[in-house]
XYZ file of C-alpha atoms in Angstrom:
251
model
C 91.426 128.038 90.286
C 89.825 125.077 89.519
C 91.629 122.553 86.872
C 90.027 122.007 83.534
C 88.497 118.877 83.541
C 90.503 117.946 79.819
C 93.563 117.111 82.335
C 92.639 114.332 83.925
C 96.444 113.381 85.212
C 96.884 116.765 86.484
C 93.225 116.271 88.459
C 94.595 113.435 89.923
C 97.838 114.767 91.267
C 95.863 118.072 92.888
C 93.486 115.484 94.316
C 96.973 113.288 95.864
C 99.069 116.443 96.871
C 95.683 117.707 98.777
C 95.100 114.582 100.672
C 98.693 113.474 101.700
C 100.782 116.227 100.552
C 103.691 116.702 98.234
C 106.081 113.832 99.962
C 103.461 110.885 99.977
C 102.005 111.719 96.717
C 105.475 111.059 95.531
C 106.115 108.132 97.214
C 102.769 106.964 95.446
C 103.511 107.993 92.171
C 107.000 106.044 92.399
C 104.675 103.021 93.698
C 102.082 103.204 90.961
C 105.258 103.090 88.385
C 106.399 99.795 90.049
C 103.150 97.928 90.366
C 103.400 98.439 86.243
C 106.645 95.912 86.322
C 105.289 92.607 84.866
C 104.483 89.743 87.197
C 104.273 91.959 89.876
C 108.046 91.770 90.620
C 108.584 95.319 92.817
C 106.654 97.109 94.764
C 106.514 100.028 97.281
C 105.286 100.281 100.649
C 105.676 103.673 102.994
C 104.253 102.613 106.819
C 103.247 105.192 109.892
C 103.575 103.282 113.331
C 101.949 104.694 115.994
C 100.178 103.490 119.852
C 97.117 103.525 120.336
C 96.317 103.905 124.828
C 94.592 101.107 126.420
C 92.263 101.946 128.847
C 89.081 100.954 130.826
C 85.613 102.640 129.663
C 83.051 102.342 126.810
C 83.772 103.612 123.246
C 80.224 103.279 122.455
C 78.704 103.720 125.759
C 75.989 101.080 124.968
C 75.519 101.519 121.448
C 75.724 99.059 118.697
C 74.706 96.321 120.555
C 73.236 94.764 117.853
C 77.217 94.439 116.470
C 78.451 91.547 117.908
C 82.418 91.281 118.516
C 83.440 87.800 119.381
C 86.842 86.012 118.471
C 87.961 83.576 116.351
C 90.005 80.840 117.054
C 90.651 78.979 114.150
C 91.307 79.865 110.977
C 88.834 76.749 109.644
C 86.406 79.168 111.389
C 87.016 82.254 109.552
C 83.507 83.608 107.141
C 84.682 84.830 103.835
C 86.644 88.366 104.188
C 88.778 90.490 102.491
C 91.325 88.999 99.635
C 94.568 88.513 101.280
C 98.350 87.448 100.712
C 98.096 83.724 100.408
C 98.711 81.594 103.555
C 98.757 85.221 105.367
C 96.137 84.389 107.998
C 97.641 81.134 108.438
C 100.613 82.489 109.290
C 99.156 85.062 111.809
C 97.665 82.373 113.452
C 100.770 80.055 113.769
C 102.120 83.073 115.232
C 99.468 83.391 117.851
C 97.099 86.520 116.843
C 93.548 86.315 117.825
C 91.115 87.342 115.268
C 87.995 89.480 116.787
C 85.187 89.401 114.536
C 82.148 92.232 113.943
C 79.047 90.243 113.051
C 75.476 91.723 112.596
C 72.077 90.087 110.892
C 73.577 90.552 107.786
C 76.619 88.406 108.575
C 80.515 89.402 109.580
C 80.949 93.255 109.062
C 84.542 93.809 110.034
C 87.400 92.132 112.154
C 90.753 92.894 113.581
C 93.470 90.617 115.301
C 95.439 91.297 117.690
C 99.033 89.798 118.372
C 100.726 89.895 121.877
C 104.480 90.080 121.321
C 105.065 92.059 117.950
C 104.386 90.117 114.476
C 105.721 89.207 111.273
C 105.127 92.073 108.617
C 102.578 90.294 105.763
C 103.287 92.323 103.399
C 107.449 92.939 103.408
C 110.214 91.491 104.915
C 109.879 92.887 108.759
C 109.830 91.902 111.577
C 108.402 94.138 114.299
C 109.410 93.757 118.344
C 107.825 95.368 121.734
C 110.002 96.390 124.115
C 107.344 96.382 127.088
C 105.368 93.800 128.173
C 102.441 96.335 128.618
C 102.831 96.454 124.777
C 100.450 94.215 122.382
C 99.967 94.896 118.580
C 97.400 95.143 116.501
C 97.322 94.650 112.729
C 93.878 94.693 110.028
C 91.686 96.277 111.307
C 88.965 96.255 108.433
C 85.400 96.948 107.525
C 82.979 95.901 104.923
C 83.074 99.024 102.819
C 78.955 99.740 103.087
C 79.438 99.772 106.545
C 81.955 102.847 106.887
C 80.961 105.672 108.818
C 78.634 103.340 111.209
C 79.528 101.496 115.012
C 81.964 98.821 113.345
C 84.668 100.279 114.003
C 84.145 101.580 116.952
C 82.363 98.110 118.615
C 85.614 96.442 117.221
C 87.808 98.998 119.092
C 85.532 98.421 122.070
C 85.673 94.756 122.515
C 89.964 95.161 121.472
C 90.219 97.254 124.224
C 88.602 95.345 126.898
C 90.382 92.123 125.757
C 94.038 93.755 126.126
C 93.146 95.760 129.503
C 92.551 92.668 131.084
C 95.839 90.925 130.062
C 97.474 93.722 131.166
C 97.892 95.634 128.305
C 98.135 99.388 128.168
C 99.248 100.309 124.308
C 98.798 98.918 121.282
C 100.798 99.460 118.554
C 99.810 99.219 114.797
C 101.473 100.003 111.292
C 99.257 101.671 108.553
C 99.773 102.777 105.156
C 100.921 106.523 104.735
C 98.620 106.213 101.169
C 95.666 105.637 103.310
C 94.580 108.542 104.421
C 91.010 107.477 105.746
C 92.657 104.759 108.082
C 95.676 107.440 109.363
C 92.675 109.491 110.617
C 90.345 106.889 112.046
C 93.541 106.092 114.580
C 93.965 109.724 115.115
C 90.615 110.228 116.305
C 91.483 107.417 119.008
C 94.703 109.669 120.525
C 97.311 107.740 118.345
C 100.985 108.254 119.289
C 103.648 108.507 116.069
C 106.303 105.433 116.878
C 107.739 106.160 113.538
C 107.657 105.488 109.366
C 109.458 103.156 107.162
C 109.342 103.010 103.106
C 110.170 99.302 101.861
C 111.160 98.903 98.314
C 110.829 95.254 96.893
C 111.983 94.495 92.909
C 112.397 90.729 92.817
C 114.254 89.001 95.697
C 115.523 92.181 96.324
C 114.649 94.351 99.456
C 115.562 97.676 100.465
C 114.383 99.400 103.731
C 114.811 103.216 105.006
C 113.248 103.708 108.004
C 113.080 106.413 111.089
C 114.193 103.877 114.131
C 116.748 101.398 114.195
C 118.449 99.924 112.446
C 117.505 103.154 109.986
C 118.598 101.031 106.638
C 118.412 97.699 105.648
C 119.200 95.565 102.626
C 118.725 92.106 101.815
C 118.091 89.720 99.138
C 117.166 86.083 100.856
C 114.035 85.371 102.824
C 116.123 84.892 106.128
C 117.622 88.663 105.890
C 114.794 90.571 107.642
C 115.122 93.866 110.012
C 113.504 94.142 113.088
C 112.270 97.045 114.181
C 111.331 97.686 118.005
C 109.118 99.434 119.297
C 109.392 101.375 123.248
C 106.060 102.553 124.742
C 107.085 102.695 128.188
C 108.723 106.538 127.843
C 104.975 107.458 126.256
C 102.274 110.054 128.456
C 99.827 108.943 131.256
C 97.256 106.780 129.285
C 93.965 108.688 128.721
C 90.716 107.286 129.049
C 88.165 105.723 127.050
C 86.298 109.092 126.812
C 85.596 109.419 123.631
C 81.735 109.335 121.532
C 81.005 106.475 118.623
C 80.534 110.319 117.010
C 83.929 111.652 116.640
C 85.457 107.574 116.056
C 83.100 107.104 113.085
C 85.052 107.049 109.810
């Protein structure tokens, strides 16, 4: 039975519980509540990890050409892109990521970067370590909204893929938000192994982790206080190929 449409609220909740399910939608609500703490002082943040298989082939076998995917080296260098944490690309750089960039006529249409020994969390206090060095990570992988559902993400996955093959690189691992549905099932489509969740709850200086791997819980107040957690591909299946359509990857 459809829900009247003079209960909003209770729209909204069918709408969350049908897209991530009872658990996440109540992870969510508990985030929504803390975003309403003045000066943003606590938030929530609830993370899938998962490996993506490097491997040779085409994604796109020979479409989107006309998307070009070329790096990035400086941050000088970088077009105007999505709002970010300040000083957070500055920091991915000093930590030596490589931004790929998506560019068409109209200008840049999507990048992701790509860091070779595990990274520095932007958004909590995390730190996240590979255990193999056939590992790399990748982190932001984001498109100009009018350009979901086209080649963009698939030329970026392309171009990713042929960079970390030839430095050896078989998986990739990534973090993404359990709240964001479409991005959970753009990996999927690429044959995404789960690594693993965490939830991170920040209120002030204050941080408290609960996670799946070790070290499970965490909590710490000071900047310095920050959990790694590592990540082991090496006991993951035979990596498939690149067989896969720009079809089934669009978003």
């Amino acid at each position: 039975m459809a829900l009247s449409p003079q209960f909003p609220l209770l729209q909204r909740l069918a709408a969350s519980v049908a897209q991530l399910g009872w658990r996440d939608s109540a992870w969510l609500a508990v985030a929504r509540l803390l975003e309403c703490v003045p000066g943003g002082r606590c938030a929530l943040y609830r993370y899938q990890f998962v490996a993506q298989a490097v491997a040779p082939g085409s994604l796109c076998r020979g479409r989107g050409q006309s998307i070009a995917v070329t790096p990035c080296l400086a941050e000088a260098d970088l077009p105007p892109g999505p709002e970010r944490r300040p000083g957070a690309l500055r920091e991915r750089y000093r930590q030596g990521a490589q931004c790929l960039l998506a560019r068409d006529k109209s200008g840049m249409v999507g990048w992701i970067w790509l860091l070779r020994h595990g990274c520095q969390e932007d958004e909590v206090r995390a730190r996240y370590a590979l255990a193999s060095n056939q590992s790399s990570w990748d982190l932001d992988v984001w498109v100009q909204p009018e350009q979901r559902g086209g080649l963009v993400f698939a030329r970026l996955w392309e171009e990713a893929n042929a960079v970390l093959y030839a430095q050896g690189v078989r998986w990739s691992c990534s973090r993404i938000s359990r709240f964001n549905r479409a991005s959970l099932g753009a990996h999927a489509r690429l044959g995404t192994h789960a690594l693993g969740t965490a939830t991170f709850i920040r209120c002030g200086r204050w941080q408290w982790m609960a996670a799946s791997l070790p070290p499970y819980v965490h909590l710490s107040r000071r900047p310095d206080d920050i959990p790694c957690l590592a990540f082991d591909t090496s006991s993951l299946p035979h990596f498939p190929s690149l067989e896969l359509t720009c079809r089934i990857l669009k978003q």
